[in-house]
Short mmCIF file of C-alpha atoms in Angstrom, two decimals:
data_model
loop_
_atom_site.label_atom_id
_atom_site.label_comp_id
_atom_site.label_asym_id
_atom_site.label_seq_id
_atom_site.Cartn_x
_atom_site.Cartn_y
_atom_site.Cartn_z
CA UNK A 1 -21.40 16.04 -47.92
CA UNK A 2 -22.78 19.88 -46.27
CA UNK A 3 -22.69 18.00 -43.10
CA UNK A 4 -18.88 17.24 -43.79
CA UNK A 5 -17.90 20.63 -45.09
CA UNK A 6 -19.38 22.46 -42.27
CA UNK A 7 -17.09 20.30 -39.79
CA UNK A 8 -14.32 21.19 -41.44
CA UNK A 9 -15.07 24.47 -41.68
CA UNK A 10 -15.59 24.64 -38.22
CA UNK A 11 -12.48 23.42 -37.64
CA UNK A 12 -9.96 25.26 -39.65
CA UNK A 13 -11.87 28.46 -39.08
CA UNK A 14 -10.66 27.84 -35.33
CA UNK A 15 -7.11 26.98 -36.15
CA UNK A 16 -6.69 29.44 -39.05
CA UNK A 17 -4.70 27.31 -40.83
CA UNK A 18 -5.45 27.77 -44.73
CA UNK A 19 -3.78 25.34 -46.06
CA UNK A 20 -4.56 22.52 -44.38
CA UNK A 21 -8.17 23.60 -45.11
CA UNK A 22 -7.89 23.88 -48.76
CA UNK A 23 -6.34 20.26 -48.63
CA UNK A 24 -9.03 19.19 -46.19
CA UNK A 25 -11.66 20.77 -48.19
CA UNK A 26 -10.25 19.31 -51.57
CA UNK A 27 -10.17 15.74 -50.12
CA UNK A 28 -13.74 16.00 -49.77
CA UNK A 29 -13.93 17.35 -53.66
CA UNK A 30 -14.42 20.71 -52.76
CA UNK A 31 -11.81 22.12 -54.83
CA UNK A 32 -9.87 25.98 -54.64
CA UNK A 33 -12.14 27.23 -57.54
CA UNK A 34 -15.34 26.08 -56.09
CA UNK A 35 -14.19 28.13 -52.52
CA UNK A 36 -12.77 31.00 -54.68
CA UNK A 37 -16.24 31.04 -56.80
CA UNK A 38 -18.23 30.93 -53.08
CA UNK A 39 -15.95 33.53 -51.38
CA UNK A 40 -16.99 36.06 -54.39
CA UNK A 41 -20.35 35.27 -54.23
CA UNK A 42 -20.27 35.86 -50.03
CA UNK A 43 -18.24 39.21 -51.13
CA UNK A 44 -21.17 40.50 -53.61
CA UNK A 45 -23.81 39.57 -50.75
CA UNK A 46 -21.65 41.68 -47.92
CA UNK A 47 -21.38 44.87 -50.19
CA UNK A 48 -25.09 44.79 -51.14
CA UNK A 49 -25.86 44.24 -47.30
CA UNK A 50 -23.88 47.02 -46.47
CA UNK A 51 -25.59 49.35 -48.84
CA UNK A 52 -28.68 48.62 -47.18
CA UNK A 53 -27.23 49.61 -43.86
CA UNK A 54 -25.62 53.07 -44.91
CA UNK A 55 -28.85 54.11 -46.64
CA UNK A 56 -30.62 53.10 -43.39
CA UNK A 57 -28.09 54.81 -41.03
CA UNK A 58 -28.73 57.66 -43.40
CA UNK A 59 -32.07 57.61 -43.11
CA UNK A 60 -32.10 57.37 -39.52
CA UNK A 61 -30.00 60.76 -39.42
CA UNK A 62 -32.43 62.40 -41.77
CA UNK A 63 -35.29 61.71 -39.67
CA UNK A 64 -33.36 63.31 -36.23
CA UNK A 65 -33.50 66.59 -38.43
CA UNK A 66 -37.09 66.57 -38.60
CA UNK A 67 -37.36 65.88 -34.96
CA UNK A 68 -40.04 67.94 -33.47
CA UNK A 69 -40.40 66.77 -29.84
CA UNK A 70 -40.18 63.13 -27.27
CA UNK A 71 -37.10 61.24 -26.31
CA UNK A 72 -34.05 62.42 -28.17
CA UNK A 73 -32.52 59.20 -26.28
CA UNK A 74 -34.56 56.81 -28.29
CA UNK A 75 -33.83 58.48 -31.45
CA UNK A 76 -30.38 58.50 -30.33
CA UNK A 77 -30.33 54.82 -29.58
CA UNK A 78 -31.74 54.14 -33.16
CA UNK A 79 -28.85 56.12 -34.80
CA UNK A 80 -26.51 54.51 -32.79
CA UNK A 81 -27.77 51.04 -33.47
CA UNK A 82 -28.14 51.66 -37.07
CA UNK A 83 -23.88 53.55 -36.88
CA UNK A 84 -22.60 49.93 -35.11
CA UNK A 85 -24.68 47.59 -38.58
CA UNK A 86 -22.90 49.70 -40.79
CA UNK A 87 -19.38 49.23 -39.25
CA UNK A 88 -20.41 45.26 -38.71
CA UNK A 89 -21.40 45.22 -42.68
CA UNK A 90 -18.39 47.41 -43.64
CA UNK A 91 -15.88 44.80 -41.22
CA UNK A 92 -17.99 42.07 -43.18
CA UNK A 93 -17.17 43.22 -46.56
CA UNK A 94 -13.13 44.08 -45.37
CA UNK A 95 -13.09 39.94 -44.23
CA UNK A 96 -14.82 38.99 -47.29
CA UNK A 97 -12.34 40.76 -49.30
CA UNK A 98 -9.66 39.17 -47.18
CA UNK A 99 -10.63 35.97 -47.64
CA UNK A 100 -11.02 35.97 -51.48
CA UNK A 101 -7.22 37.27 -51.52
CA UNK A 102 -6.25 34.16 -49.50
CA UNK A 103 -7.90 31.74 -51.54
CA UNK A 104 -6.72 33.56 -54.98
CA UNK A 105 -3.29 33.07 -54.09
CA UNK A 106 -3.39 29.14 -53.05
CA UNK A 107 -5.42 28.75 -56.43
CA UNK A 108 -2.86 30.65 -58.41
CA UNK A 109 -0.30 29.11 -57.00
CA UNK A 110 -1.61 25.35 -57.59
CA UNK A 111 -2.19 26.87 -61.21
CA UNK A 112 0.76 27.58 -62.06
CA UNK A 113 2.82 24.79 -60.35
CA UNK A 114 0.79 22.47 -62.26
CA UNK A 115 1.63 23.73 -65.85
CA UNK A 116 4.89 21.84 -65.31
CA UNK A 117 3.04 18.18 -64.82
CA UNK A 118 2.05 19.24 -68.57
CA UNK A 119 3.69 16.17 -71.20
CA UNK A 120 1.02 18.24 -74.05
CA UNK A 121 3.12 21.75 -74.75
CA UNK A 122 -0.29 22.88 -76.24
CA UNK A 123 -2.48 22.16 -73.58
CA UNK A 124 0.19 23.76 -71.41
CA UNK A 125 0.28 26.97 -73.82
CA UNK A 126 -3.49 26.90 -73.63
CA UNK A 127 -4.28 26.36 -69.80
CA UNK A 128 -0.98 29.08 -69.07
CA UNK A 129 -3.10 31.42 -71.15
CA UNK A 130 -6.07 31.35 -68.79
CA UNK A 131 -4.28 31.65 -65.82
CA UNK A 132 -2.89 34.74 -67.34
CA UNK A 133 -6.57 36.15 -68.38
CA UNK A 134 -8.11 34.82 -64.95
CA UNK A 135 -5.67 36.92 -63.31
CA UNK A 136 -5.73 39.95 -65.03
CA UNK A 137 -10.00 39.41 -64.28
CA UNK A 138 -8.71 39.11 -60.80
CA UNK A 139 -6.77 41.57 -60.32
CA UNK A 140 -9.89 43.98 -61.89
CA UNK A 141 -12.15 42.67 -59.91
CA UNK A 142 -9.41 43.20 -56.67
CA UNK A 143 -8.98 46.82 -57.48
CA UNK A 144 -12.71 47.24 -57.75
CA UNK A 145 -13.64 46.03 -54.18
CA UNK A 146 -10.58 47.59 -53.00
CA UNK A 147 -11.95 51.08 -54.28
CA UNK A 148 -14.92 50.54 -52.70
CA UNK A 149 -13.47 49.36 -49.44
CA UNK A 150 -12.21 52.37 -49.28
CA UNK A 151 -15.17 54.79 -49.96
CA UNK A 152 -16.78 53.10 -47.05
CA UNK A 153 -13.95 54.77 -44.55
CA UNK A 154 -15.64 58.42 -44.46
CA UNK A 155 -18.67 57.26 -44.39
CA UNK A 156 -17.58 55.22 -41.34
CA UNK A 157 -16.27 58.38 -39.89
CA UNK A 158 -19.23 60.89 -40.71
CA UNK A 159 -21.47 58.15 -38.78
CA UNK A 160 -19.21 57.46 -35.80
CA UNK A 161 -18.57 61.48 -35.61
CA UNK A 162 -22.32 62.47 -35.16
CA UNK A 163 -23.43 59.22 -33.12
CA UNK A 164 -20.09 60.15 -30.51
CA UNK A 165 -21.91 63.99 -30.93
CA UNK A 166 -25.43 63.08 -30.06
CA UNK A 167 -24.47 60.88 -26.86
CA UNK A 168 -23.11 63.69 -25.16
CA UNK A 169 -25.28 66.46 -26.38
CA UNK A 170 -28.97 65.35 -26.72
CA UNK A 171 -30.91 68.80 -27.28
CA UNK A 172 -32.05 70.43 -30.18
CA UNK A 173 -28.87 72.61 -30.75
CA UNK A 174 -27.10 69.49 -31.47
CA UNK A 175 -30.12 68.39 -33.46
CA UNK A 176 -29.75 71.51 -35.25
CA UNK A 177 -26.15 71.27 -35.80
CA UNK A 178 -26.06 67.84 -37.45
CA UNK A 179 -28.51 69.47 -40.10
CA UNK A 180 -25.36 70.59 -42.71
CA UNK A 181 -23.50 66.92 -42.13
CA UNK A 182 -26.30 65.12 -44.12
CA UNK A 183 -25.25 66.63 -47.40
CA UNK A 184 -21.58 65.17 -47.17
CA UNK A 185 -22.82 62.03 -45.58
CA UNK A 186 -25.32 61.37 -48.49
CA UNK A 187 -22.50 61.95 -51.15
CA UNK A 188 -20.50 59.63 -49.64
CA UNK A 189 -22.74 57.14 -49.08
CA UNK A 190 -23.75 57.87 -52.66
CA UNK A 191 -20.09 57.18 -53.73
CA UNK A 192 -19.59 54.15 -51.48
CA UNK A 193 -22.65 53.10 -53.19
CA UNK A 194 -21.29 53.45 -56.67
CA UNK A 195 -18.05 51.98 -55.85
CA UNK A 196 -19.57 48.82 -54.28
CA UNK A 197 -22.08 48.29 -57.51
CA UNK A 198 -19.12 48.88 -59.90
CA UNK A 199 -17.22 45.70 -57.55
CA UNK A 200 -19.80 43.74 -57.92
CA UNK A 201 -20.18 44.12 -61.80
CA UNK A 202 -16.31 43.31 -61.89
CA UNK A 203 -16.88 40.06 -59.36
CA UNK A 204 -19.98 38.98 -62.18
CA UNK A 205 -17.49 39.47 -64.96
CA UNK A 206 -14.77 37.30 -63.11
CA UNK A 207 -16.93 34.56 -62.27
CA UNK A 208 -18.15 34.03 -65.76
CA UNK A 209 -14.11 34.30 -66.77
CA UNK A 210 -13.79 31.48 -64.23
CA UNK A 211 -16.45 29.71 -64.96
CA UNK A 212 -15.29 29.67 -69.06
CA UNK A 213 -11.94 27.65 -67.69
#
């Protein structure tokens, strides 16, 4: 069964259709819920990944200040190797996002076309309720990484601004200079930070919602 789902993975991935992959995938009993439950999880994994790259990109910045003497080009090399993981992470967590809006929608959608195949007006009533409470938990959990996409933009910014300064100005003026931009960098790392834990509560509380259906 992996074997399977990775083939069609592979495929749809490379024709971007979505809907023929959530048929595909659901042929092979691997159902909109299960995919919106693993998209999440991917999501959670991204923003934690990309923590771990802003504090390092931080850290690498940190150390330039202390910089007493050798190759300003390796150090530079090391800043702008650890600028380019933090934009891959950050692009990782924007496609994550992304992906977990495509799913929601063919789920909701399937949810509540569904309600009509109902002949029970109670089990109706009660399975209409939970798509109403899974999609306010949704929608929460939406706004959350959202909020944090966003705080990862001038973070972004603050790197790319002082790597694109260091490549053409590798002395220790420029070393210098870059001393007052760690203050607002580590605030908004520490705010990207916050924002990105705070997501990832809200993606925990909507997979146990999901998970109660």
């Amino acid at each position: 069964m992996p074997y399977l789902v990775a083939i069609i993975l592979s495929i749809f991935t490379l024709t971007g259709c979505q809907s023929a992959y959530y048929s595909a995938m659901e042929k092979v009993g691997y159902h909109k819920r299960e995919i919106m439950v693993d998209r999440v999880e991917d999501a959670k994994a991204s923003q934690q990944e990309a923590q771990k790259e802003f504090t390092s990109a931080l850290q690498a910045l940190s150390n330039l200040t202390q910089f007493n003497g050798g190759e300003l080009e390796e150090v530079y090399k090391e800043i702008n190797e650890q600028y380019q993981e933090s934009e891959k992470a950050a692009q990782e967590v924007r496609d994550r996002i992304a992906a977990i809006e495509d799913v929601a929608g063919a789920l909701f959608e399937e949810w509540q076309q569904e309600l009509s195949l109902y002949t029970s007006a109670k089990l109706r009533r009660s399975s209409e309720q939970k798509l109403k409470e899974t999609k306010a938990s949704y929608q929460q959990m939406l706004k959350a990484m959202k909020r944090a996409e966003q705080k990862m933009t001038p973070v972004l910014n603050t790197l790319r601004d002082n790597t694109l300064y260091l490549k053409h100005n590798l002395n220790a003026n420029a070393v210098g200079s870059l001393k007052g931009e760690l203050v607002s960098l580590e605030t908004e790392i520490e705010q990207a930070i916050k924002q990105m834990k705070a997501a990832i509560a809200e993606s925990d509380a909507f997979l146990q919602k999901l998970n109660q259906q």
